[in-house]
Short mmCIF file of C-alpha atoms in Angstrom, two decimals:
data_model
loop_
_atom_site.label_atom_id
_atom_site.label_comp_id
_atom_site.label_asym_id
_atom_site.label_seq_id
_atom_site.Cartn_x
_atom_site.Cartn_y
_atom_site.Cartn_z
CA MET A 13 40.38 -20.13 -44.99
CA THR A 14 40.06 -16.36 -44.43
CA PRO A 15 41.44 -15.29 -40.87
CA THR A 16 39.41 -14.10 -38.83
CA ALA A 17 39.41 -10.63 -37.28
CA TYR A 18 39.07 -9.26 -33.99
CA ALA A 19 38.32 -6.16 -33.20
CA GLN A 20 41.56 -4.56 -30.74
CA ARG A 21 40.88 -3.66 -27.27
CA THR A 22 42.46 -0.21 -26.74
CA ALA A 23 44.05 -0.57 -23.31
CA PRO A 24 43.02 2.29 -21.04
CA SER A 25 45.67 5.63 -20.77
CA ARG A 26 47.99 5.35 -17.63
CA PRO A 27 45.78 8.66 -16.67
CA ALA A 28 42.91 7.74 -17.49
CA ILE A 29 43.65 4.95 -14.94
CA ARG A 30 45.36 7.08 -12.30
CA ARG A 31 41.67 9.76 -12.24
CA HIS A 32 39.83 6.69 -12.20
CA ALA A 33 41.97 5.22 -8.84
CA ALA A 34 42.01 8.92 -7.25
CA VAL A 35 37.67 9.62 -7.62
CA HIS A 36 37.47 5.89 -6.02
CA GLU A 37 40.10 6.83 -3.45
CA ARG A 38 38.20 9.88 -2.40
CA ALA A 39 34.57 8.22 -2.46
CA SER A 40 36.23 5.32 0.02
CA ARG A 41 37.71 8.08 2.35
CA VAL A 42 33.92 10.07 2.60
CA GLN A 43 31.95 6.68 3.23
CA SER A 44 35.02 5.65 5.65
CA ARG A 45 34.53 8.95 7.09
CA GLU A 46 30.74 8.88 7.56
CA GLN A 47 31.71 5.75 8.98
CA ALA A 48 33.57 6.18 11.79
CA GLU A 49 31.74 9.27 12.68
CA VAL A 50 28.43 7.14 13.53
CA ARG A 51 31.35 4.54 15.02
CA ASP A 52 32.76 7.19 17.30
CA ALA A 53 29.50 8.76 18.24
CA LEU A 54 27.77 5.31 19.39
CA ALA A 55 30.76 5.15 21.87
CA GLY A 56 28.07 6.05 25.18
CA GLU A 57 26.86 4.35 27.98
CA LEU A 58 25.52 1.07 27.88
CA LEU A 59 21.51 0.88 28.67
CA ALA A 60 20.85 -3.22 28.31
CA ALA A 61 22.22 -5.80 26.83
CA TYR A 62 20.59 -9.04 25.64
CA LEU A 63 20.76 -12.22 22.81
CA ASP A 64 19.30 -12.05 19.76
CA GLY A 65 17.14 -15.15 17.78
CA ASP A 66 20.61 -16.09 16.50
CA GLY A 67 22.26 -16.52 20.01
CA ARG A 68 24.77 -12.98 19.43
CA ARG A 69 24.77 -10.29 21.95
CA ARG A 70 22.92 -7.09 21.47
CA GLU A 71 23.45 -3.74 22.76
CA VAL A 72 21.23 -1.42 23.72
CA LEU A 73 23.37 2.44 24.27
CA ARG A 74 23.13 5.98 25.46
CA CYS A 75 24.88 8.22 22.61
CA LEU A 76 25.26 11.86 22.62
CA GLY A 77 23.72 13.41 19.70
CA ALA A 78 23.63 17.09 18.35
CA GLY A 79 22.70 20.33 20.27
CA GLY A 80 22.66 17.85 23.55
CA SER A 81 19.71 15.58 22.45
CA VAL A 82 20.40 12.05 22.95
CA LEU A 83 19.98 8.52 20.52
CA VAL A 84 19.38 5.26 22.23
CA VAL A 85 20.02 2.70 19.63
CA ASP A 86 20.01 -1.10 19.24
CA CYS A 87 23.43 -2.91 17.62
CA ASP A 88 25.78 -6.15 17.88
CA SER A 89 28.02 -5.87 21.15
CA ALA A 90 30.70 -7.03 18.53
CA THR A 91 31.44 -4.83 15.83
CA LEU A 92 29.10 -1.94 16.92
CA GLY A 93 27.39 -2.56 13.63
CA ASP A 94 23.62 -3.13 12.05
CA ARG A 95 22.96 -0.52 14.20
CA ARG A 96 19.59 1.12 14.90
CA LEU A 97 17.68 3.71 16.45
CA ILE A 98 15.03 3.04 19.05
CA ALA A 99 14.78 6.47 20.06
CA HIS A 100 16.30 10.52 19.67
CA LEU A 101 15.77 12.29 22.82
CA ALA A 102 15.48 16.09 22.49
CA PRO A 103 18.11 18.41 24.78
CA ASP A 104 15.23 18.99 27.36
CA GLU A 105 13.92 15.99 27.98
CA PRO A 106 14.82 14.62 31.57
CA ALA A 107 17.74 12.62 31.57
CA GLY A 108 16.06 9.29 32.81
CA ASN A 109 13.91 9.44 30.13
CA ALA A 110 16.78 7.20 27.84
CA GLU A 111 16.71 4.87 30.41
CA LEU A 112 12.60 4.65 30.19
CA ALA A 113 13.11 4.46 26.45
CA CYS A 114 15.32 1.45 26.57
CA ALA A 115 13.06 -0.24 29.36
CA ILE A 116 10.20 0.16 27.01
CA TYR A 117 12.04 -1.55 23.64
CA MET A 118 13.71 -4.25 26.50
CA ARG A 119 9.62 -5.46 26.50
CA THR A 120 9.97 -7.05 23.27
CA PRO A 121 13.41 -5.92 21.72
CA SER A 122 13.64 -6.21 17.35
CA PRO A 123 16.18 -4.44 15.78
CA SER A 124 13.90 -5.20 12.65
CA ALA A 125 11.25 -2.69 13.34
CA CYS A 126 14.18 -0.06 14.05
CA ARG A 127 15.93 1.99 11.38
CA ARG A 128 19.09 2.08 10.56
CA VAL A 129 20.91 4.76 12.18
CA ALA A 130 22.42 7.25 9.62
CA ALA A 131 24.98 9.95 9.17
CA GLU A 132 22.46 12.94 9.59
CA ASP A 133 21.28 11.91 13.32
CA LEU A 134 24.18 12.73 14.23
CA SER A 135 23.57 16.32 13.35
CA ALA A 136 19.38 16.45 13.60
CA VAL A 137 17.80 17.72 15.86
CA PRO A 138 14.72 15.42 17.17
CA THR A 139 11.85 18.03 17.10
CA SER A 140 12.64 19.34 13.83
CA GLU A 141 10.69 16.15 12.38
CA LEU A 142 7.68 16.81 14.88
CA GLU A 143 7.53 20.72 13.70
CA ALA A 144 6.92 19.98 10.35
CA GLN A 145 4.25 16.37 11.06
CA ALA A 146 2.36 19.14 13.49
CA MET A 147 2.69 21.69 10.66
CA GLN A 148 0.56 19.16 8.33
CA ASP A 149 -2.81 20.18 9.90
CA PRO A 150 -3.58 23.52 11.67
CA GLY A 151 -6.90 21.75 13.17
CA GLY A 152 -8.37 18.85 14.56
CA PRO A 153 -10.37 16.98 17.07
CA SER A 154 -9.35 16.18 20.55
CA ARG A 155 -10.85 13.17 20.99
CA LEU A 156 -11.12 10.41 17.69
CA GLU A 157 -13.89 8.39 17.88
CA GLY A 158 -13.44 4.88 16.81
CA PRO A 159 -15.69 2.02 14.43
CA SER A 160 -16.64 0.59 16.94
CA GLY A 161 -18.10 3.76 19.17
CA GLU A 162 -14.91 3.41 21.45
CA CYS A 163 -13.15 6.36 21.97
CA PHE A 164 -9.24 7.74 21.84
CA ALA A 165 -7.72 10.76 23.67
CA LEU A 166 -4.24 12.21 25.02
CA GLU A 167 -4.38 12.26 28.59
CA LEU A 168 -1.78 12.53 31.93
CA VAL A 169 -1.52 9.05 33.02
CA CYS A 170 0.38 7.68 36.38
CA ALA A 171 3.50 6.37 34.65
CA GLU A 172 6.78 4.28 36.30
CA MET A 173 8.12 7.50 36.83
CA SER A 174 6.93 10.11 39.59
CA ILE A 175 5.79 12.01 37.04
CA PRO A 176 2.75 11.88 35.30
CA GLU A 177 3.47 10.71 31.18
CA LEU A 178 1.36 11.56 28.04
CA ARG A 179 -0.24 8.72 26.64
CA TRP A 180 -3.30 7.95 24.23
CA CYS A 181 -6.19 6.58 26.28
CA ARG A 182 -9.11 4.87 24.81
CA TYR A 183 -13.15 5.00 26.45
CA ALA A 184 -15.25 1.94 26.14
CA VAL A 185 -17.70 4.47 25.93
CA PRO A 186 -17.65 8.39 26.21
CA GLY A 187 -16.97 9.55 30.01
CA GLY A 188 -15.95 5.76 31.01
CA GLU A 189 -13.16 4.16 32.17
CA LEU A 190 -9.96 5.35 30.35
CA ARG A 191 -7.23 3.10 29.53
CA PRO A 192 -3.44 3.65 28.18
CA VAL A 193 -2.76 2.13 24.73
CA SER A 194 -0.01 2.46 22.41
CA LEU A 195 0.18 5.13 19.15
CA ARG A 196 0.28 2.17 16.93
CA GLU A 197 -2.91 0.23 18.39
CA VAL A 198 -4.43 3.87 17.99
CA VAL A 199 -3.85 4.18 14.27
CA GLY A 200 -4.79 0.54 13.74
CA SER A 201 -8.45 0.74 15.66
CA LEU A 202 -8.95 3.98 13.08
CA GLU A 203 -7.42 2.38 10.26
CA SER A 204 -5.75 5.77 9.62
CA TYR A 205 -1.87 7.44 10.04
CA GLU A 206 -3.79 10.96 10.94
CA PRO A 207 -5.09 12.96 12.29
CA VAL A 208 -3.26 10.90 14.81
CA ARG A 209 0.14 11.27 13.93
CA THR A 210 -0.20 15.16 13.65
CA LEU A 211 -2.25 15.35 17.07
CA SER A 212 0.75 13.20 18.65
CA ALA A 213 3.25 15.84 17.23
CA ARG A 214 1.77 19.19 17.96
CA ALA A 215 1.00 17.58 21.86
CA LEU A 216 4.73 16.46 21.94
CA LEU A 217 6.26 20.04 20.71
CA GLY A 218 3.77 21.07 23.31
CA ARG A 219 5.53 19.48 25.85
CA CYS A 220 8.39 20.12 24.96
CA GLY A 221 10.28 21.66 28.06
CA GLU A 222 8.06 21.05 30.63
CA HIS A 223 9.81 18.70 33.12
CA SER A 224 6.95 18.12 35.22
CA VAL A 225 5.59 15.67 32.65
CA SER A 226 6.95 13.00 30.28
CA ILE A 227 6.61 12.30 26.97
CA THR A 228 9.19 9.64 26.23
CA THR A 229 7.09 6.98 25.56
CA LEU A 230 4.66 9.09 23.29
CA ARG A 231 7.65 10.22 21.23
CA SER A 232 9.25 6.64 21.17
CA GLU A 233 6.09 5.75 19.72
CA LEU A 234 6.06 8.21 16.87
CA GLN A 235 9.62 7.61 15.51
CA ARG A 236 8.86 4.22 15.24
CA LEU A 237 5.82 4.21 13.95
CA ASN A 238 7.06 6.55 11.42
CA THR A 239 9.94 4.01 10.59
CA SER A 240 8.22 1.14 10.92
CA ARG A 241 8.19 -1.46 7.27
CA THR A 242 5.29 -2.43 8.74
CA VAL A 243 1.84 -0.36 7.42
CA LEU A 244 -1.96 -0.19 7.19
CA ASN A 245 -3.24 -2.62 4.23
CA ARG A 246 -6.84 -0.54 4.47
CA GLY A 247 -6.02 1.17 0.92
CA LEU A 248 -4.61 -2.24 -0.52
CA ARG A 249 -7.82 -3.89 0.63
CA GLU A 250 -9.97 -1.44 -1.00
CA THR A 251 -8.12 -1.53 -4.39
CA VAL A 252 -8.45 -5.35 -4.37
CA LEU A 253 -12.19 -5.53 -3.34
CA SER A 254 -12.79 -2.25 -5.97
CA GLN A 255 -11.13 -4.41 -8.35
CA VAL A 256 -12.71 -7.81 -7.75
CA ARG A 257 -16.05 -6.43 -7.93
CA ARG A 258 -15.56 -4.72 -11.11
CA GLY A 259 -15.03 -7.80 -12.63
CA ILE A 260 -11.34 -7.14 -13.30
CA VAL A 261 -9.76 -10.17 -10.92
CA SER A 262 -10.58 -11.74 -8.90
CA MET A 263 -8.94 -13.36 -5.47
CA SER A 264 -7.84 -16.09 -6.65
CA GLU A 265 -5.79 -15.03 -9.96
CA VAL A 266 -4.34 -12.30 -7.64
CA ALA A 267 -3.28 -15.01 -5.14
CA LEU A 268 -2.08 -16.98 -8.47
CA ARG A 269 -0.29 -13.62 -9.22
CA CYS A 270 1.70 -13.63 -6.10
CA GLU A 271 2.28 -17.27 -6.24
CA ARG A 272 0.40 -18.51 -3.61
CA VAL A 273 -0.78 -21.75 -4.96
CA LYS A 274 -2.67 -24.67 -3.60
CA ARG A 275 -4.37 -27.69 -4.98
CA ASP A 276 -7.32 -29.50 -4.35
CA PRO A 277 -7.85 -33.53 -4.22
CA ARG A 278 -8.24 -33.81 -7.79
CA GLY A 279 -4.71 -31.63 -8.54
CA THR A 280 -6.92 -28.36 -9.58
CA VAL A 281 -4.77 -25.70 -9.09
CA SER A 282 -5.83 -22.25 -8.06
CA GLY A 283 -4.99 -19.18 -5.63
CA GLU A 284 -4.79 -19.60 -2.00
CA THR A 285 -7.09 -16.90 -1.19
CA SER A 286 -7.10 -17.53 2.30
CA TRP A 287 -3.81 -16.33 2.88
CA LEU A 288 -4.44 -12.81 0.34
CA ALA A 289 -7.33 -12.53 2.72
CA ARG A 290 -5.60 -12.46 6.22
CA ARG A 291 -2.68 -9.88 4.48
CA LEU A 292 -5.39 -7.35 3.59
CA GLY A 293 -7.33 -7.95 7.10
CA LEU A 294 -10.39 -9.68 6.06
CA ALA A 295 -9.93 -12.56 7.50
CA ALA A 296 -8.53 -13.69 11.11
CA GLU A 297 -4.72 -15.35 11.25
CA ALA A 298 -6.19 -17.33 13.85
CA PRO A 299 -9.22 -18.48 15.56
CA GLY A 300 -10.41 -16.17 18.36
CA VAL A 301 -8.17 -13.19 17.58
CA ALA A 302 -9.77 -10.35 15.01
CA PRO A 303 -8.18 -9.77 11.06
CA THR A 304 -4.90 -7.20 11.43
CA PRO A 305 -4.97 -4.07 9.74
CA TRP A 306 -1.48 -4.62 9.03
CA ILE A 307 1.07 -5.69 6.54
CA HIS A 308 4.45 -5.49 5.78
CA SER A 309 5.43 -2.99 3.26
CA ASP A 310 7.56 -5.76 1.43
CA VAL A 311 4.53 -8.42 0.60
CA LEU A 312 2.43 -4.68 -0.07
CA ALA A 313 4.23 -4.65 -2.74
CA LEU A 314 4.02 -7.92 -3.92
CA ILE A 315 0.68 -8.13 -3.97
CA ALA A 316 0.60 -4.30 -5.43
CA ARG A 317 3.36 -5.07 -8.20
CA SER A 318 2.63 -8.56 -8.74
CA GLY A 319 -0.84 -9.10 -7.99
CA LEU A 320 -2.91 -6.02 -9.28
CA GLY A 321 -0.02 -4.62 -11.95
CA VAL A 322 0.15 -0.87 -9.76
CA SER A 323 2.34 0.81 -7.69
CA PRO A 324 2.69 0.40 -4.20
CA ARG A 325 2.17 3.76 -3.59
CA GLU A 326 -0.86 3.86 -4.99
CA VAL A 327 -2.46 1.43 -2.46
CA GLU A 328 -0.59 2.65 0.32
CA VAL A 329 -2.44 4.81 3.36
CA ALA A 330 -0.60 8.38 3.93
#
């Protein structure tokens, strides 16, 4: 019997091993240095503490940022890990705005709704992002009309502080009584990010350094909107309905492809169209409430890729 021949595996040379170890060590030092920078910057002042859904203590800290700016951060109390950015306040904002941003966040604290703190945040200046957004559109209306005839506008309203606050407000009818609403509610009502986002950024830039008006709430709302993983579902809804009308796919088939299955009393399998209708904003989540204009980005990606066979970017609302 002919003996089996095995290919001899050549062991890496010692110089190659040393080079690989050196590269790995340098990468580890860079990563450790970045983590240390973030950790050291988060040795800030305690603003609030609470227990999350798993019973772990979390803290909201005020930390110094670049150029005298202030970061309001939610993090794990024991490890200072899972650092989430609540707000990044400009250097010329009133000192009490960090406490106000914290108080607004603590009404419904949700770390998952905020993005993680990155090393770049330690050198970033908050107004730079606002300037970029404000340059997107040189003009824009001062009042926006909703689908039901209501109007939205940026107004000065009485706030918890001694100075007025710049907020989005809703008029049930033109010239009627105004009610402060969140920026997210305005975007959801119009089912469009623009021109709400650009108007907000331009207004914040115009009020920078004006200590007689508080812009903390509006700035925090804009930052959370920009980093939230819950996005508008209008683009996805329009794409699904367009393909259904053209006979390319059915609602049931889209749900089946997403592995949302239901069976009738006879055991016949079909797609759970009610689940899809709720995700698309065609049906309400519960009786007595309006269909939601929002969808989690992971669910949008699932329906786009698996249900429709398209890239999520093709169905996102810009």
